[in-house]
CSV table of C-alpha atoms in Angstrom, one decimal:
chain,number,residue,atom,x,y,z
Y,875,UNK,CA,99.7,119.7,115.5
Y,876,UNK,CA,103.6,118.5,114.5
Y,877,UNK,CA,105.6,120.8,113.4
Y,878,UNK,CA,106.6,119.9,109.7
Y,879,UNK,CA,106.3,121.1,106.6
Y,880,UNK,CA,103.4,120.6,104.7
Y,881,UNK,CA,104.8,119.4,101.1
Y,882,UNK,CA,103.6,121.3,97.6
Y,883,UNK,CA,100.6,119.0,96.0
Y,884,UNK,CA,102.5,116.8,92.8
Y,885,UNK,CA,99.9,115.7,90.2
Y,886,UNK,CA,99.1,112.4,91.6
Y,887,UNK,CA,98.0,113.9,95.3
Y,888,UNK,CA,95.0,115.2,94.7
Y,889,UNK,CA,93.8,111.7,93.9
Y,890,UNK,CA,95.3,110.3,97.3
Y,891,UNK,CA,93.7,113.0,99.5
Y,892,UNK,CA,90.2,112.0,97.8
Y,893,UNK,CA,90.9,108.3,98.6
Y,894,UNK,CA,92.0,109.2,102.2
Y,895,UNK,CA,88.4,111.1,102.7
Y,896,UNK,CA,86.5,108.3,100.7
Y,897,UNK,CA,88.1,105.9,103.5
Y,898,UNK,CA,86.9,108.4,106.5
Y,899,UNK,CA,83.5,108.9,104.8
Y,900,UNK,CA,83.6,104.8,104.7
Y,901,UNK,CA,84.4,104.0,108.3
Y,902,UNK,CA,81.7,107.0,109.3
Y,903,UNK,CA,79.1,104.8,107.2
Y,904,UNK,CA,80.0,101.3,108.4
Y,905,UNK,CA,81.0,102.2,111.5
Y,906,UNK,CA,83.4,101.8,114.6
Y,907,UNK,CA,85.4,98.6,114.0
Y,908,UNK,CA,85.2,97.7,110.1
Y,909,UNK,CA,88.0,96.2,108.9
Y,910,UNK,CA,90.6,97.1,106.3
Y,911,UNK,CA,89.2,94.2,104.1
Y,912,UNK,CA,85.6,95.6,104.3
Y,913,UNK,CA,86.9,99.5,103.3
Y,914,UNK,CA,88.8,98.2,100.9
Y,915,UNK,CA,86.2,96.0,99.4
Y,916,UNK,CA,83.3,99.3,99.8
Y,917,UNK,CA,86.0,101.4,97.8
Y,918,UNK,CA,87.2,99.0,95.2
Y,919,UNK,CA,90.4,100.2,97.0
Y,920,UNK,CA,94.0,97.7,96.4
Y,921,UNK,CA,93.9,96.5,99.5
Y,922,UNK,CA,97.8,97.4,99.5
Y,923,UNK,CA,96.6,101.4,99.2
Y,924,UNK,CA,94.0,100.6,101.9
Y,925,UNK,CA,96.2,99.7,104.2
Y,926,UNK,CA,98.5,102.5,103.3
Y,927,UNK,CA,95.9,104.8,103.8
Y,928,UNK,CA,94.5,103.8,106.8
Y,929,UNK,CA,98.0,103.4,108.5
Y,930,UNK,CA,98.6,107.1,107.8
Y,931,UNK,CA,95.2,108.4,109.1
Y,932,UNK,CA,95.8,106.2,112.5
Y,933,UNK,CA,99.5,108.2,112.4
Y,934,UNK,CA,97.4,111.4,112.1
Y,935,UNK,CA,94.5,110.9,115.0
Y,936,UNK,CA,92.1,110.8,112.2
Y,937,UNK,CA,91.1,107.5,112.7
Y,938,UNK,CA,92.2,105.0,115.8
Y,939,UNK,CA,92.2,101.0,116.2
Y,940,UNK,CA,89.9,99.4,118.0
Y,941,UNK,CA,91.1,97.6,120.9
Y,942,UNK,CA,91.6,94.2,119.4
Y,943,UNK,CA,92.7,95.4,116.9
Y,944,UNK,CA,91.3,93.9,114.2
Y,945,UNK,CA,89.1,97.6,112.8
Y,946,UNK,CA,89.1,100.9,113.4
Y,947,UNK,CA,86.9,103.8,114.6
Y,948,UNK,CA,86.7,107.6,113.9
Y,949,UNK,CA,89.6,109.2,115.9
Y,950,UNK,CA,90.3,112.3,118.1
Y,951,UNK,CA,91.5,114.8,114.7
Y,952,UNK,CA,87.5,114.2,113.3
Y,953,UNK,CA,85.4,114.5,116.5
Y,954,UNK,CA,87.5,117.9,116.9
Y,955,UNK,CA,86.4,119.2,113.0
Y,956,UNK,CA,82.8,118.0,114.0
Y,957,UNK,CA,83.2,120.4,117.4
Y,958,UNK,CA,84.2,123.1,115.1
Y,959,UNK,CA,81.6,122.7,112.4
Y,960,UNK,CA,78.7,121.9,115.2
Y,961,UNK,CA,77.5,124.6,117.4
Y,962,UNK,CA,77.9,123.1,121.3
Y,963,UNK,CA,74.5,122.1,122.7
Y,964,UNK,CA,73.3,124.4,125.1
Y,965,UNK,CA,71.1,123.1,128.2
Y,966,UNK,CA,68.3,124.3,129.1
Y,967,UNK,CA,67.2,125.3,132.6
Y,968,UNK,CA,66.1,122.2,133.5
Y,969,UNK,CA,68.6,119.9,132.1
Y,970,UNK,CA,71.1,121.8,134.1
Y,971,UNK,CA,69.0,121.5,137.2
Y,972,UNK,CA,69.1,117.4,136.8
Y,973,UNK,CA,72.7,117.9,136.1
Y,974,UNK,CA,73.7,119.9,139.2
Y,975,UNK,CA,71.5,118.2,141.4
Y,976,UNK,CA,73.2,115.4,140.6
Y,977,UNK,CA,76.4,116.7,141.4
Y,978,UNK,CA,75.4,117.5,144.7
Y,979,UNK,CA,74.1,114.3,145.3
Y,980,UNK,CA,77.0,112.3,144.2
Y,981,UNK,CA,80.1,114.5,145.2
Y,982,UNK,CA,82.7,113.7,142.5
Y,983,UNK,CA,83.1,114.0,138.8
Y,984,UNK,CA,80.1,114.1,136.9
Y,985,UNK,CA,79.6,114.5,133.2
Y,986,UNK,CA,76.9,114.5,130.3
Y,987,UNK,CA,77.7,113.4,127.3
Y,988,UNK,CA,75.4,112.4,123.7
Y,989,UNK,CA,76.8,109.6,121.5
Y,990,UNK,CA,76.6,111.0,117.6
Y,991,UNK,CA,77.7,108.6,114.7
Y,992,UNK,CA,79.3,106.3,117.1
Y,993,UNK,CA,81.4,108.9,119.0
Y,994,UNK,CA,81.3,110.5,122.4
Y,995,UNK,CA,80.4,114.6,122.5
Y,996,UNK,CA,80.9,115.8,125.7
Y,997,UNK,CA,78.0,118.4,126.4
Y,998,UNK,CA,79.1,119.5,129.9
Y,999,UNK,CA,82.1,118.2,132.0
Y,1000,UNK,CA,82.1,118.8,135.6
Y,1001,UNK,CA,84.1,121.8,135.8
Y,1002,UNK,CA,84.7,120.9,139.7
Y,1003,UNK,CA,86.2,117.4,138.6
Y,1004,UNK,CA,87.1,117.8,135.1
Y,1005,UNK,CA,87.9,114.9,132.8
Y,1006,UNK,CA,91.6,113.9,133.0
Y,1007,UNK,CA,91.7,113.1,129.2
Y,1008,UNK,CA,89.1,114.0,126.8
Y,1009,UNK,CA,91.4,113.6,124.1
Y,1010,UNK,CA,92.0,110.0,124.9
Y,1011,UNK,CA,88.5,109.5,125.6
Y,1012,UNK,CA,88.2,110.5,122.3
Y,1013,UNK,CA,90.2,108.7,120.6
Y,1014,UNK,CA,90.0,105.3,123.2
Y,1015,UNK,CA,86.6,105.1,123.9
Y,1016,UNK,CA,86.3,101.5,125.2
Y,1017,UNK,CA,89.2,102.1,127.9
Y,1018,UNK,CA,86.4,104.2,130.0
Y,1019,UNK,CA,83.1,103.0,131.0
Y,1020,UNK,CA,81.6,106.3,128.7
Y,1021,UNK,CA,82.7,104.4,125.7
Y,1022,UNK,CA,82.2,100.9,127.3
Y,1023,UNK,CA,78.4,101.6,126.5
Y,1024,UNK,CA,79.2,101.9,122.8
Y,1025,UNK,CA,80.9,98.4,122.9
Y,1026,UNK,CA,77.4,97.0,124.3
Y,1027,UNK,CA,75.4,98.2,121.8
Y,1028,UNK,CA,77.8,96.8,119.1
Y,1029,UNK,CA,76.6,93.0,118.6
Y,1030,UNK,CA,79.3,92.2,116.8
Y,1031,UNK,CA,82.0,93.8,119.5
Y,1032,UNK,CA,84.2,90.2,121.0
Y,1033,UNK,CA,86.6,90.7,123.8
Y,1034,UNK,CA,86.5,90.6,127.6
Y,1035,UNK,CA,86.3,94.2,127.9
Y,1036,UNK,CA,83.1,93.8,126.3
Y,1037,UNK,CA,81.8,90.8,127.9
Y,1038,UNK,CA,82.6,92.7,131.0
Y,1039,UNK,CA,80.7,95.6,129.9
Y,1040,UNK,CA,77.9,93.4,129.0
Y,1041,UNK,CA,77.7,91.9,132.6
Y,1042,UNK,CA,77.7,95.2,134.5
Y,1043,UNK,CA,75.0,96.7,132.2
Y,1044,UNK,CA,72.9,93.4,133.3
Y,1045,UNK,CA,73.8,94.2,136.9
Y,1046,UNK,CA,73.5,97.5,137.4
Y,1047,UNK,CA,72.5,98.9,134.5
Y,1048,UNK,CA,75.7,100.8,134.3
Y,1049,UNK,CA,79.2,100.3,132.9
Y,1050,UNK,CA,82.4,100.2,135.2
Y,1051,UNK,CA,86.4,100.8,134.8
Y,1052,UNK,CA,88.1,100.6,137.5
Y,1053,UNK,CA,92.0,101.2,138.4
Y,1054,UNK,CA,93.2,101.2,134.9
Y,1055,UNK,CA,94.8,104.6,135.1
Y,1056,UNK,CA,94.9,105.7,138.4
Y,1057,UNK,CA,94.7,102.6,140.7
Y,1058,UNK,CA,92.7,104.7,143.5
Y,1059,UNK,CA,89.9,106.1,140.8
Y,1060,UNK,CA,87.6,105.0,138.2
Y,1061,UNK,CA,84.1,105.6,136.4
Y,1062,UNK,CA,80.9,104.4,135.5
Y,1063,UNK,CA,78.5,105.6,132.6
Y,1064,UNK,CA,74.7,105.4,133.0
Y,1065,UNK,CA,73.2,104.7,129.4
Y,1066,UNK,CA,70.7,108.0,128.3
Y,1067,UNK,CA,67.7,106.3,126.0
Y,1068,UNK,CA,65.7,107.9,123.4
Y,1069,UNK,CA,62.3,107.0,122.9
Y,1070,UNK,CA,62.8,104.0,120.9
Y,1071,UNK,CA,65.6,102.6,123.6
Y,1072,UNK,CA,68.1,103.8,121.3
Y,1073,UNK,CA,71.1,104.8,123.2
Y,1074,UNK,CA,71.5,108.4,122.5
Y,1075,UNK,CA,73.8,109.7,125.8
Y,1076,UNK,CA,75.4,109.1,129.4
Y,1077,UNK,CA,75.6,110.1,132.7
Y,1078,UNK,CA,79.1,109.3,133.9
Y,1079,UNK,CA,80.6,109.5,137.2
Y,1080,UNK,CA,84.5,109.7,137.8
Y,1081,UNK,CA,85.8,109.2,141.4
Y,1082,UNK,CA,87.4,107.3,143.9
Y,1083,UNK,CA,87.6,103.4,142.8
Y,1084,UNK,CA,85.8,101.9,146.1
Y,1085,UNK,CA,83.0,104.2,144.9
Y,1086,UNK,CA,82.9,102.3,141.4
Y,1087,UNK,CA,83.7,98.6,142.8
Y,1088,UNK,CA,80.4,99.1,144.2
Y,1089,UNK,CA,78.6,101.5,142.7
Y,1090,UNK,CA,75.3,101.2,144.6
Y,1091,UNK,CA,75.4,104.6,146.2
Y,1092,UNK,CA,77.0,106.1,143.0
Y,1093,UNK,CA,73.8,104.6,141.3
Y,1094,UNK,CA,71.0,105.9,143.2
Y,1095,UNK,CA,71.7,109.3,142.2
Y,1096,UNK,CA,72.5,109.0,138.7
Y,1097,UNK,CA,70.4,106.3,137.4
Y,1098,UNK,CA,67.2,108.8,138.0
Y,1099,UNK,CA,69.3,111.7,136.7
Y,1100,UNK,CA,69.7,109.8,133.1
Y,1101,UNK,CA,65.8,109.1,133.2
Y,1102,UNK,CA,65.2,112.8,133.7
Y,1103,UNK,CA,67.5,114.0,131.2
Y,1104,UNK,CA,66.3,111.7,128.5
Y,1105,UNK,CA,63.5,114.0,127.3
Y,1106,UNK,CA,65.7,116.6,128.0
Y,1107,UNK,CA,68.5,116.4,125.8
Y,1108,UNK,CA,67.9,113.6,123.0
């Protein structure tokens, strides 16, 4: 949190903190990647105040472009409040057993994570190989193949990154980023299906980058991880 003051309310703020919600409760409802038009047009906003708005919630964390950015998406500030307000999921027994056993199987960084209202809740980290950014997971979802998944189920979602997504869910059923951060590491996410198909969660792997450039090995142990934990979790 910044250290600055936080100013005494004038008359006229009250109305400007109810707009700034009304434009959080709007991207929640339309979801990841609306545009500013589209807000302002749901709100009968002035598109001048949309912007406004919008550009001070993106200053805050509350909300984050997307990575063309032509929309923007729930950001880190709200998937903390919903952490608060939520109790964590607990696994059972047997959701942790599918969990660990593929831990051991795969021997690197493995994490579970649920997709809610278009964001990523992470439900258990590998505490062996932690994340190295949850926060930026966060708030950049489609710069890790976790939030790569997210882009594939958005029809509308148009750039390479997603066209790439696209083509390694057709191969391998998976999503891949590799050597954007760390040029010697990189994930993969294996989608978790409700029973309609929906997606509902991941499997993800983090780890050395030859392991992800071909992710067959990687693969065998996760894929029928994410089956098991289907019933499990969603």
């Amino acid at each position: 949190m910044r250290d600055r003051p936080v100013p005494a309310l004038s008359s006229r703020q009250p109305g400007a903190v109810h707009s700034a919600l009304s434009v959080l409760e709007a991207v929640a409802h339309l979801g990841a990647g609306v545009s500013a038009q589209r807000i302002s047009a749901e709100l009968r906003l002035p598109r001048a105040t949309t912007y406004r708005l919008l550009n001070l919630l993106v200053e805050d964390e509350y909300l984050v472009r997307t990575p063309d950015l032509t929309g923007f998406a729930l950001g880190a500030k709200v998937a903390q409040l919903a952490a608060v307000a939520a109790p964590p999921l607990r696994l059972s027994s047997a959701a942790r057993s599918v969990v660990d056993g593929a831990r051991r199987a795969v021997r690197g960084g493995v994490h579970l994570v649920l997709f809610v209202d278009q964001r990523i809740v992470v439900v258990d980290a590998d505490p062996d190989f932690p994340l190295s950014d949850s926060a930026r997971l966060t708030r950049e979802p489609a710069r890790y193949a976790l939030g790569r998944l997210l882009l594939v189920e958005d029809a509308a979602a148009s750039s390479d990154v997603a066209d790439a997504a696209r083509a390694d869910l057709a191969r391998w059923g998976a999503t891949r980023q590799s050597g954007e951060f760390v040029t010697t590491a990189g994930c993969v996410a294996v989608p978790i299906r409700d029973g309609a198909g929906a997606l509902a969660g991941a499997l993800g792997f983090s780890g050395a980058r030859h392991r992800v450039d071909d992710p067959a090995g990687v693969l065998a142990a996760l894929r029928p991880a994410a089956d098991a934990l289907a019933p499990l979790v969603v």
